[in-house]
mmCIF file with all atom_site columns, C-alpha atoms and ligand atoms in Angstrom:
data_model
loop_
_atom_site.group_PDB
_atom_site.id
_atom_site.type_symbol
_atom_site.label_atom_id
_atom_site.label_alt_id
_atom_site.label_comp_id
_atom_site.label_asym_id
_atom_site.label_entity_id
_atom_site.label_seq_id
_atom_site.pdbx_PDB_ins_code
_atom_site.Cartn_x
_atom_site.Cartn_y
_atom_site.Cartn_z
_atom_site.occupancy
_atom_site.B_iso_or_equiv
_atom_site.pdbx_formal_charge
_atom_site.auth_seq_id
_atom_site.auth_comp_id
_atom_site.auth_asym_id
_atom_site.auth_atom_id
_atom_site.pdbx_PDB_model_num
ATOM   1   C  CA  . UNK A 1 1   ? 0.000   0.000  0.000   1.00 46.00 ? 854  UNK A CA  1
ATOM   2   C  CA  . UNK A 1 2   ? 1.260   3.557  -1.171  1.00 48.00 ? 855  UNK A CA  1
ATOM   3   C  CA  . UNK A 1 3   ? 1.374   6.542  0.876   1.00 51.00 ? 856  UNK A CA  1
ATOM   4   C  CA  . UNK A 1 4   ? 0.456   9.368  -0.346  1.00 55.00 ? 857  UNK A CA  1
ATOM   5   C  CA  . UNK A 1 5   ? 3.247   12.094 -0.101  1.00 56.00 ? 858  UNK A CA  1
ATOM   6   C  CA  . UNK A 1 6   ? 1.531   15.337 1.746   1.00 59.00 ? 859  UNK A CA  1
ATOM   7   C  CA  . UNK A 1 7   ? 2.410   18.749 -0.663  1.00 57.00 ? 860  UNK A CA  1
ATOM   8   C  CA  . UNK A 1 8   ? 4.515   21.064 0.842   1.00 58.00 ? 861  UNK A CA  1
ATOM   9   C  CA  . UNK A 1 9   ? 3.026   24.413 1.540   1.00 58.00 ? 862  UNK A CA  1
ATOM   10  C  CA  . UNK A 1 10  ? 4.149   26.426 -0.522  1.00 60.00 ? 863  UNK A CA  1
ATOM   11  C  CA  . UNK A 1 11  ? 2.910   24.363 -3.807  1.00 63.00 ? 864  UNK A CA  1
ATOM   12  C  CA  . UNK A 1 12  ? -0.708  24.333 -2.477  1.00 61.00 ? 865  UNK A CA  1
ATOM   13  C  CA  . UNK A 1 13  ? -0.094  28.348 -2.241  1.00 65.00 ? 866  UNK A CA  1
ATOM   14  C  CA  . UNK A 1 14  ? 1.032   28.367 -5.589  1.00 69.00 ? 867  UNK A CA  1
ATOM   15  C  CA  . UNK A 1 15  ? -1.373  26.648 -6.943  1.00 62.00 ? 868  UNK A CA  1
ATOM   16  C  CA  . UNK A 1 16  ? -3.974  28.748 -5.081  1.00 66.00 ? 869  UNK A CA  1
ATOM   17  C  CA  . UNK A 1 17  ? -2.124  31.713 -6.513  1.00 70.00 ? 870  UNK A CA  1
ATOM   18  C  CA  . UNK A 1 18  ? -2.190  30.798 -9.997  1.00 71.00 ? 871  UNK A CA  1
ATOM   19  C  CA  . UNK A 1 19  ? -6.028  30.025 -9.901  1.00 66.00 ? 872  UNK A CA  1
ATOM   20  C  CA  . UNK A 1 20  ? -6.895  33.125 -8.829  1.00 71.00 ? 873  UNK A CA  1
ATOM   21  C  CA  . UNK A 1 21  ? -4.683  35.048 -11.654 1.00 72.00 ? 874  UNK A CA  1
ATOM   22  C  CA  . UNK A 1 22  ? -6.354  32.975 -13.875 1.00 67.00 ? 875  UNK A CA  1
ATOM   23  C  CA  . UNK A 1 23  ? -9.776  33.988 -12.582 1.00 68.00 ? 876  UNK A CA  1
ATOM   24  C  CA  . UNK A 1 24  ? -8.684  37.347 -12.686 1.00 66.00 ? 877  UNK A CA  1
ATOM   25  C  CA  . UNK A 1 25  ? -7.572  37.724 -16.025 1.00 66.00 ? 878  UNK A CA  1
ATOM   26  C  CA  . UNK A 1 26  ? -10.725 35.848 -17.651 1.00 65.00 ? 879  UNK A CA  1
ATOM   27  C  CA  . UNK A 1 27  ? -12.727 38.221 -15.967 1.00 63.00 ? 880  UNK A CA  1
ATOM   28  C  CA  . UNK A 1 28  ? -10.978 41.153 -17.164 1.00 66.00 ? 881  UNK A CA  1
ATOM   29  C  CA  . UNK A 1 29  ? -11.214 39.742 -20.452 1.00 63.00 ? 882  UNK A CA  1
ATOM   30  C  CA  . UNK A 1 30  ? -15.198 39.274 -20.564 1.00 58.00 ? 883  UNK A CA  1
ATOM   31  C  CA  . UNK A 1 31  ? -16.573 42.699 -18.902 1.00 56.00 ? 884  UNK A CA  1
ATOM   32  C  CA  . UNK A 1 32  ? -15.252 45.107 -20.888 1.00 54.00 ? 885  UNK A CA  1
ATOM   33  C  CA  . UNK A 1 33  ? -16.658 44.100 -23.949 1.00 55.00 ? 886  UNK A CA  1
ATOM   34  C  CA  . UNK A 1 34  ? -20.234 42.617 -22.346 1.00 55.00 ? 887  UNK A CA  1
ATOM   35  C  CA  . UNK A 1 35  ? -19.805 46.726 -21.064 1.00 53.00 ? 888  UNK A CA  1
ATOM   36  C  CA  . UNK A 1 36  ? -19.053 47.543 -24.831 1.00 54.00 ? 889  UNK A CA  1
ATOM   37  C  CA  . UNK A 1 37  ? -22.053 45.497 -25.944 1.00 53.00 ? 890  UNK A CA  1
ATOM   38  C  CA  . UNK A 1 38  ? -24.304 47.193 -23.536 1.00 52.00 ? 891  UNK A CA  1
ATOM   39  C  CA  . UNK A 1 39  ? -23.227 50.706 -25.218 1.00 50.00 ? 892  UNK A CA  1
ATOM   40  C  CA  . UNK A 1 40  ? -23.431 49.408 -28.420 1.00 52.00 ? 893  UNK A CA  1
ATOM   41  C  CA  . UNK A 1 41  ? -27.219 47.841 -28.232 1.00 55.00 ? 894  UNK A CA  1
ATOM   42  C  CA  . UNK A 1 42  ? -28.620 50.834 -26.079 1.00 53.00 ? 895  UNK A CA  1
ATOM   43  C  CA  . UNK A 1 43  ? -30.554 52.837 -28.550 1.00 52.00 ? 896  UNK A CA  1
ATOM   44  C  CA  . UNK A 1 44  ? -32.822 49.095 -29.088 1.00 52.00 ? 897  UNK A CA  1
ATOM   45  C  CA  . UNK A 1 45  ? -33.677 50.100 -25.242 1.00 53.00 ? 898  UNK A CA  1
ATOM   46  C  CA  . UNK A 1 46  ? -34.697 53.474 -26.079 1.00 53.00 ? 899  UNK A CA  1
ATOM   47  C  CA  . UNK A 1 47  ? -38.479 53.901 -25.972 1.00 55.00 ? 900  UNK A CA  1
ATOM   48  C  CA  . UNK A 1 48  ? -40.068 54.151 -29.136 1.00 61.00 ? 901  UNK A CA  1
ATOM   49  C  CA  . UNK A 1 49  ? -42.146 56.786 -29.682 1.00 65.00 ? 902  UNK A CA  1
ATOM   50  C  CA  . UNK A 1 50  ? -44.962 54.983 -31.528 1.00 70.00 ? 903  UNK A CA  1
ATOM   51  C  CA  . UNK A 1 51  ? -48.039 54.812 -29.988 1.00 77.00 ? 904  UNK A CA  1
ATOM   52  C  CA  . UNK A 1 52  ? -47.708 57.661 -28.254 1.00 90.00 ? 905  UNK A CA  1
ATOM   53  C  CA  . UNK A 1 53  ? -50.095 60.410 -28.636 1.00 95.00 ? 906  UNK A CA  1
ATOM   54  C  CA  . UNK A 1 54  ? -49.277 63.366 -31.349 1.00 97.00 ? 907  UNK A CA  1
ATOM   55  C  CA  . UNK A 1 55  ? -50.368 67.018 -31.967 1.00 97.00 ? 908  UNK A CA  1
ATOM   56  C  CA  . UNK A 1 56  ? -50.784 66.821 -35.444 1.00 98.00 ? 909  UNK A CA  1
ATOM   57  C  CA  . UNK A 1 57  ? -52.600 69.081 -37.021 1.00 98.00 ? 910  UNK A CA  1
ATOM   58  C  CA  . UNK A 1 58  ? -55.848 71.700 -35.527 1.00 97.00 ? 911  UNK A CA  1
ATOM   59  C  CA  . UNK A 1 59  ? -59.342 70.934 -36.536 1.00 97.00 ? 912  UNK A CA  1
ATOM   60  C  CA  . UNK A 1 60  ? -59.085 74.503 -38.901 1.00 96.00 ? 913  UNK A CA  1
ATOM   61  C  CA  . UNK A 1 61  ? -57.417 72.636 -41.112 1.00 97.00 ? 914  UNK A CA  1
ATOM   62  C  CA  . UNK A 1 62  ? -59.356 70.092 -41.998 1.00 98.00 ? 915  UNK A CA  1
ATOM   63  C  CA  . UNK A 1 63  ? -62.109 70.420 -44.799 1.00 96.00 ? 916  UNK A CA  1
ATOM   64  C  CA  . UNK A 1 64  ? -65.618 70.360 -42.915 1.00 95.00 ? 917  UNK A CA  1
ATOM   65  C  CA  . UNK A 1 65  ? -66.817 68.471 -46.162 1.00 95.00 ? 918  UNK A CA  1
ATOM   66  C  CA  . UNK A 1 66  ? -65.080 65.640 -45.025 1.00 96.00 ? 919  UNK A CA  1
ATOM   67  C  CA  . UNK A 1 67  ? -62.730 65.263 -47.367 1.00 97.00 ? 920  UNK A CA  1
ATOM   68  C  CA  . UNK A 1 68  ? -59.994 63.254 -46.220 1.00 98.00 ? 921  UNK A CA  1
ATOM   69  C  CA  . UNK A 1 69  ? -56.311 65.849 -46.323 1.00 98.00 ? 922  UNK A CA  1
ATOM   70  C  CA  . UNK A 1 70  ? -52.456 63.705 -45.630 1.00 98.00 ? 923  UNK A CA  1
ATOM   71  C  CA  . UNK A 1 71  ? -50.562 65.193 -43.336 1.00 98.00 ? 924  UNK A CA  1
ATOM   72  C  CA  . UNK A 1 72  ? -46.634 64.218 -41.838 1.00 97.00 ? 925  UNK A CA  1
ATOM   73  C  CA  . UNK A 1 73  ? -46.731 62.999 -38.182 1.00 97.00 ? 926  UNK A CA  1
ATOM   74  C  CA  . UNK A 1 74  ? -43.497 65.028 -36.779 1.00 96.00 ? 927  UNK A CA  1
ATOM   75  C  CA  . UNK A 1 75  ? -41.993 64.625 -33.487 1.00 94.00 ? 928  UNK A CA  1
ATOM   76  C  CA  . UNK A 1 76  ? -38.429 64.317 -31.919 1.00 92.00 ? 929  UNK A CA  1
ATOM   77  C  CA  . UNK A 1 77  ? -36.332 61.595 -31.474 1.00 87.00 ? 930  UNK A CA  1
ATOM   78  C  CA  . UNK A 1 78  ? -33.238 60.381 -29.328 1.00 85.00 ? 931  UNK A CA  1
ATOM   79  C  CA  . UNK A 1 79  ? -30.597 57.439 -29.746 1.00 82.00 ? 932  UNK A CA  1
ATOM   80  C  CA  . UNK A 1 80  ? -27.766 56.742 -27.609 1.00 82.00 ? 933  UNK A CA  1
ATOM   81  C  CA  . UNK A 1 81  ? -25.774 59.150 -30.286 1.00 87.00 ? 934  UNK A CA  1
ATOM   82  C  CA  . UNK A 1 82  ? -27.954 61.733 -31.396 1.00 90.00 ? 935  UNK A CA  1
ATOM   83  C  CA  . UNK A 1 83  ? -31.067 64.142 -30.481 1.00 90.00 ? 936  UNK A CA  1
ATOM   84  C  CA  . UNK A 1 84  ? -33.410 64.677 -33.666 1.00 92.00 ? 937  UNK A CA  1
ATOM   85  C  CA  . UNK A 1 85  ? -35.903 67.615 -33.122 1.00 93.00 ? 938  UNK A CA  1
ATOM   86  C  CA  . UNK A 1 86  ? -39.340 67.797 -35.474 1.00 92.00 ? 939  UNK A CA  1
ATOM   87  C  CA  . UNK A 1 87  ? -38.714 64.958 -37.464 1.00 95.00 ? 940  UNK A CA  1
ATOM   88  C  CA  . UNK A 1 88  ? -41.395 62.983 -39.689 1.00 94.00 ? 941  UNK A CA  1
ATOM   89  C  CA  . UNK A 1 89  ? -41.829 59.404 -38.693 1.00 94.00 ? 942  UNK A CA  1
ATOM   90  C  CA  . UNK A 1 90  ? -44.712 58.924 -40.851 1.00 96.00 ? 943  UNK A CA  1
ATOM   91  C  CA  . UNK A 1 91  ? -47.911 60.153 -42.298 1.00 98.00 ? 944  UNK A CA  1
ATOM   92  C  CA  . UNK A 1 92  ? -51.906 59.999 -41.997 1.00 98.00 ? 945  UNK A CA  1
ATOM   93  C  CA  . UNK A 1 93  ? -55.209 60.653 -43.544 1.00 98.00 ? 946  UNK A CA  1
ATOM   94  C  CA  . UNK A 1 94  ? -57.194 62.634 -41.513 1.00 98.00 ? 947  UNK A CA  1
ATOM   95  C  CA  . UNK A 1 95  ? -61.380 63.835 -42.538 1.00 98.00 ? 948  UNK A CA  1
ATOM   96  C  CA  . UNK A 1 96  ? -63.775 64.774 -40.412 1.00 97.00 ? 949  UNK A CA  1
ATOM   97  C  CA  . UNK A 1 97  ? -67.285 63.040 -39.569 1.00 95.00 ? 950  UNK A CA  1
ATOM   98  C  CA  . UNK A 1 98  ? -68.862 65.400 -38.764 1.00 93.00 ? 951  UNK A CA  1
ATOM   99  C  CA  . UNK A 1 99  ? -68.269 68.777 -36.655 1.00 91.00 ? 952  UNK A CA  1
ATOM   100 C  CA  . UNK A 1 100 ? -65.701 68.004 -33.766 1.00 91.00 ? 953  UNK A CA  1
ATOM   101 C  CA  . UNK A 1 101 ? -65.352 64.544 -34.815 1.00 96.00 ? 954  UNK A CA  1
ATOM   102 C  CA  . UNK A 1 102 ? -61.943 63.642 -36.744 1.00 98.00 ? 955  UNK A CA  1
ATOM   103 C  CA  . UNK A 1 103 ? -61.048 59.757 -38.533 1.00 98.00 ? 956  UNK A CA  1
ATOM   104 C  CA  . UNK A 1 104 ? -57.577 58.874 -38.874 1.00 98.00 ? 957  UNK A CA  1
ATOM   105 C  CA  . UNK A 1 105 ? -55.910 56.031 -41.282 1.00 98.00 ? 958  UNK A CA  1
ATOM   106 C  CA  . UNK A 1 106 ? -51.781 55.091 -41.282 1.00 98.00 ? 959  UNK A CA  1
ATOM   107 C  CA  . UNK A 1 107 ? -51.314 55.792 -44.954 1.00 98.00 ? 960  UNK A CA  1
ATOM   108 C  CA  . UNK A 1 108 ? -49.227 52.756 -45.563 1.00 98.00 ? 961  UNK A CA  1
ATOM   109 C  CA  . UNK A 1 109 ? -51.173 49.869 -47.556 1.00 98.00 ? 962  UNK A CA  1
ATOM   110 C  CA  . UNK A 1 110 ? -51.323 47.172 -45.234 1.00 98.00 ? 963  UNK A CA  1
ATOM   111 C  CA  . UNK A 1 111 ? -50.298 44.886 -48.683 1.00 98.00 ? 964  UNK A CA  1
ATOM   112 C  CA  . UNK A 1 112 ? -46.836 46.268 -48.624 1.00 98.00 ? 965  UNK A CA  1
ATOM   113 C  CA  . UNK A 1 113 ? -46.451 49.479 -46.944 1.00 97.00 ? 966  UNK A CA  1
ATOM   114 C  CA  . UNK A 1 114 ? -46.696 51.343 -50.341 1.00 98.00 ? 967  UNK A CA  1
ATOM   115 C  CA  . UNK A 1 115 ? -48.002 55.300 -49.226 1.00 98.00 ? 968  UNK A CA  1
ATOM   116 C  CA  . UNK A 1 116 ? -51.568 54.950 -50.829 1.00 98.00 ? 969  UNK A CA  1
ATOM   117 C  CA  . UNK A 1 117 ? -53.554 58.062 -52.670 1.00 98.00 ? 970  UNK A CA  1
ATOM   118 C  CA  . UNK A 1 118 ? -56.604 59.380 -52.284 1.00 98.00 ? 971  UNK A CA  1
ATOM   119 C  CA  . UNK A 1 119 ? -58.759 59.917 -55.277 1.00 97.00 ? 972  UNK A CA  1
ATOM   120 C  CA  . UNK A 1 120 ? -61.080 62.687 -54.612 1.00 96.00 ? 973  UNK A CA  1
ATOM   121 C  CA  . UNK A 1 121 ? -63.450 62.374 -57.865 1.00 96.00 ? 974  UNK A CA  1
ATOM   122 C  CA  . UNK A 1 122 ? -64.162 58.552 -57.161 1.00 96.00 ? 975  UNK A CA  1
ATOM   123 C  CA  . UNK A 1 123 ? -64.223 59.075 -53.322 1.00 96.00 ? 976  UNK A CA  1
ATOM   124 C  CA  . UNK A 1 124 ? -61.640 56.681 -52.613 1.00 97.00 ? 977  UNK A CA  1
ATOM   125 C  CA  . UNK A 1 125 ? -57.904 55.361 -51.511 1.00 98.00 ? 978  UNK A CA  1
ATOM   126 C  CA  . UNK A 1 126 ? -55.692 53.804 -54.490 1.00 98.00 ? 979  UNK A CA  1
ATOM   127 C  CA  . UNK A 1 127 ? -52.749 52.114 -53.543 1.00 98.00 ? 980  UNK A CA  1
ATOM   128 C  CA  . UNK A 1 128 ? -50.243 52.974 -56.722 1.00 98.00 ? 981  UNK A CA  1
ATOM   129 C  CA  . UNK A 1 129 ? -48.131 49.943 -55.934 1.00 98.00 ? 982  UNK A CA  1
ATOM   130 C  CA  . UNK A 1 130 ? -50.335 46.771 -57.053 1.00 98.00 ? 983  UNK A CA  1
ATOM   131 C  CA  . UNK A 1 131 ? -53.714 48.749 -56.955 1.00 97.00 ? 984  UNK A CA  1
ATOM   132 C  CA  . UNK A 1 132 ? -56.011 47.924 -53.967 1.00 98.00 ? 985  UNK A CA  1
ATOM   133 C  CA  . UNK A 1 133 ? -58.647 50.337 -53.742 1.00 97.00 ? 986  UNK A CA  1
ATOM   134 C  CA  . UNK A 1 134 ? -60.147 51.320 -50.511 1.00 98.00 ? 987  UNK A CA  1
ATOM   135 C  CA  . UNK A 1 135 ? -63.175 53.168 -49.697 1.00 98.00 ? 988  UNK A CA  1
ATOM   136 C  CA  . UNK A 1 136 ? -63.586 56.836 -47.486 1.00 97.00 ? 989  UNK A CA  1
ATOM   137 C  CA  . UNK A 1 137 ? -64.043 54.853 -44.903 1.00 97.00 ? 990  UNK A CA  1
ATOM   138 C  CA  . UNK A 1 138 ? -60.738 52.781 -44.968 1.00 98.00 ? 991  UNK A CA  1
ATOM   139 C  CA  . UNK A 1 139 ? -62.661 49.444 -46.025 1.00 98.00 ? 992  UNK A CA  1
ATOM   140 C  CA  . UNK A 1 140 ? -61.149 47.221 -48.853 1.00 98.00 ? 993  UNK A CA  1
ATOM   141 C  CA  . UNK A 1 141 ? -63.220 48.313 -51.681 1.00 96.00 ? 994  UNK A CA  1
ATOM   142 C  CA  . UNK A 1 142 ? -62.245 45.896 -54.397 1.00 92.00 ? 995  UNK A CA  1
ATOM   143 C  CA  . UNK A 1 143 ? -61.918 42.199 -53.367 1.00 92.00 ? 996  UNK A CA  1
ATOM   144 C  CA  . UNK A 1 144 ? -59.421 41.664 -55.817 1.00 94.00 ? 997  UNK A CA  1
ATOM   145 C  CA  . UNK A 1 145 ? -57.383 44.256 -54.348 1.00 96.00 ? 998  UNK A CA  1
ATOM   146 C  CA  . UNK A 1 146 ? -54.243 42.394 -52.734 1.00 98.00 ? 999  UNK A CA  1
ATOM   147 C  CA  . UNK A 1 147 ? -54.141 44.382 -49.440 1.00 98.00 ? 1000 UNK A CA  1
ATOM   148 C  CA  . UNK A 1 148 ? -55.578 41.692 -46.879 1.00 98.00 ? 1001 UNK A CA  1
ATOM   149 C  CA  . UNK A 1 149 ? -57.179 44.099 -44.435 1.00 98.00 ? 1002 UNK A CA  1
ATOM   150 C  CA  . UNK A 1 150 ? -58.670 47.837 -44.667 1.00 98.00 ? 1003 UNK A CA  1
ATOM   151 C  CA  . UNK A 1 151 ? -56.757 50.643 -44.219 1.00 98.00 ? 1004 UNK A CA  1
ATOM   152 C  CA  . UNK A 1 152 ? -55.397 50.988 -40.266 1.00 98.00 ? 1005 UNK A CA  1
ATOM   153 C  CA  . UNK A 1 153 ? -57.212 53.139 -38.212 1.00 98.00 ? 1006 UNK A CA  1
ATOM   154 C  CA  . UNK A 1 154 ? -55.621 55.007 -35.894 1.00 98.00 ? 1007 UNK A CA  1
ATOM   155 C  CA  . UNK A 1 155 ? -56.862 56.695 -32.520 1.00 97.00 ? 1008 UNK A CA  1
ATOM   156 C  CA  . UNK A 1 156 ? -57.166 60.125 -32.820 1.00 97.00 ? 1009 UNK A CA  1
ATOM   157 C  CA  . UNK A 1 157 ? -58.944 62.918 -30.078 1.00 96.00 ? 1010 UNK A CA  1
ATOM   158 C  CA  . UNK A 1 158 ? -59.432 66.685 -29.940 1.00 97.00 ? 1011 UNK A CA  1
ATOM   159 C  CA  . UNK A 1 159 ? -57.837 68.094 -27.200 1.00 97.00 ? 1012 UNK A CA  1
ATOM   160 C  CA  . UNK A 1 160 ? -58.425 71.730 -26.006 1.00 96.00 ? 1013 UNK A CA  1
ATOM   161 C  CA  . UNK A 1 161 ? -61.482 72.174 -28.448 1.00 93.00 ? 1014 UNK A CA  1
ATOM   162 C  CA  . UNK A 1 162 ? -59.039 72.652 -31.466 1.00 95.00 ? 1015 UNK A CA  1
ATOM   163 C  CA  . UNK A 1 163 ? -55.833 70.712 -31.969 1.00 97.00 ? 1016 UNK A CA  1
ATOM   164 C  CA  . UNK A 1 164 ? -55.861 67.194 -33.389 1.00 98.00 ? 1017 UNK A CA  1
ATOM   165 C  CA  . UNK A 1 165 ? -53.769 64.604 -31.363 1.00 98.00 ? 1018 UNK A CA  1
ATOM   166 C  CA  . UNK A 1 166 ? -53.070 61.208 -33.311 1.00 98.00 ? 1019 UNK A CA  1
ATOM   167 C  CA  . UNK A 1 167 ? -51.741 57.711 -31.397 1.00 97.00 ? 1020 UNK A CA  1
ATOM   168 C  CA  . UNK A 1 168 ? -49.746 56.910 -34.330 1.00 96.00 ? 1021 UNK A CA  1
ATOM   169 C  CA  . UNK A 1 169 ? -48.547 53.485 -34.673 1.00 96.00 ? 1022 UNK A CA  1
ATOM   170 C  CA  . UNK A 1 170 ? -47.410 51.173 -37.865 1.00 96.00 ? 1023 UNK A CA  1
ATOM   171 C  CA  . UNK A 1 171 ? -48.682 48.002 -38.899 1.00 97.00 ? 1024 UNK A CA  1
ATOM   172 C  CA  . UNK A 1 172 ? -47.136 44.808 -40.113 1.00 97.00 ? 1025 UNK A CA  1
ATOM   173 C  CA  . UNK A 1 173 ? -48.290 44.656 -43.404 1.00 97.00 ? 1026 UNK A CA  1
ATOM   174 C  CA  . UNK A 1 174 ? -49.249 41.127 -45.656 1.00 97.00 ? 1027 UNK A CA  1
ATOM   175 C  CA  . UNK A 1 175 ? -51.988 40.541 -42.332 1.00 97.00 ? 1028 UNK A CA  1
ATOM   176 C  CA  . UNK A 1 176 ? -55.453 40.046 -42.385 1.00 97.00 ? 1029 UNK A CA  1
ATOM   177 C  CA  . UNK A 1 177 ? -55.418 41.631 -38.611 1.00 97.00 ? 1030 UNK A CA  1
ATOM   178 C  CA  . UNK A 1 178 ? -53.261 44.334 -37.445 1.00 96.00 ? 1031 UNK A CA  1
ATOM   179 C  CA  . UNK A 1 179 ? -50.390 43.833 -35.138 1.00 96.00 ? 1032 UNK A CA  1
ATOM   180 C  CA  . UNK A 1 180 ? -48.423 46.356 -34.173 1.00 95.00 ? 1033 UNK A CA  1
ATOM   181 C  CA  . UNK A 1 181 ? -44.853 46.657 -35.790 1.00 92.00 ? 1034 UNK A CA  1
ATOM   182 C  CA  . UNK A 1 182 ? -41.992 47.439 -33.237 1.00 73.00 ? 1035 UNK A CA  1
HETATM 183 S  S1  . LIG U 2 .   ? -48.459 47.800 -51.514 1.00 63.66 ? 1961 LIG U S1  1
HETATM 184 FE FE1 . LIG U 2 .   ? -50.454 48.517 -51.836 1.00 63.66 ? 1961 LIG U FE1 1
HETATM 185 S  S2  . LIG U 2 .   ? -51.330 47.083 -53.153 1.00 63.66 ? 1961 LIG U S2  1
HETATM 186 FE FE2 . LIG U 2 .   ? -49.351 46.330 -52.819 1.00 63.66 ? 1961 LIG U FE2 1
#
């Protein structure tokens, strides 16, 4: 039967030594750039601002026909880099219903995102891109029109008896039902 020889101190204590270097260094080689990757990927954890209420436009300017009139939805906008004050982030149809009352549609065709027209003589919305056709009221109006849904409505109040405030939001287009798009 062997004994076993017992380690002198001082190669347990350089042993011990050695593993904590080691532990040192490999941590000094991961959190800097998990620290760098944090940097890097915080404007994706910035808040979007979609959804998020909008003054858009006043009811003045709107036609009291009813008549639907495109407007650019402007507000600012911040990354980790840069500040961007006024800046369009997309745009809507807006009509009114009747007096105090305002409608608003995304103008994106929920086929492919293409910005769709509206086509005041035939009271409707014609998508240039592969030509669906909606009606006033956002409603596909041809079935043989590709877009799989109506137009997306958006919500949209009167605040202060005058000035038009829009949620805007985008879509995912090729749907038959609207979900949101990050
Ligand atoms: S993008 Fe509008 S019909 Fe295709």
């Amino acid at each position: 039967m062997e004994n076993e020889t017992p380690q002198p101190p001082e190669t347990r204590r350089g042993f011990l030594t050695s593993f904590l270097a080691g532990i040192t260094a490999l941590l000094a080689g991961i959190i800097p750039p998990l620290a760098g990757l944090g940097v890097l990927l915080d404007p994706l954890r910035r808040k979007s601002t979609l959804g998020k209420a909008i003054r858009v436009t006043t009811l003045a300017a709107l036609p009291s026909d009813g008549v639907p009139r495109k407007f650019s939805v402007m507000t600012d906008r911040s990354d980790a880099w840069n500040q961007f004050r006024n800046v369009p982030i997309g745009a809507v149809y807006l009509r009114r219903t009747d007096e105090a009352t305002v409608e608003a549609f995304n103008v994106a065709c929920p086929h492919a995102g293409c910005f769709v027209d509206y086509r005041n003589e035939e009271k409707k919305y014609l998508c240039p891109c592969h030509n669906s056709r909606f009606n006033i009221d956002g409603s596909v109006q041809d079935p043989k029109s590709p877009s799989p849904r109506g137009l997306d409505s958006l919500v949209v109040e009167v605040r202060n008896g005058d000035e038009v405030w829009v949620q805007y939001q985008k879509f995912q287009a090729g749907h038959a039902e609207k979900h949101p798009a990050i």
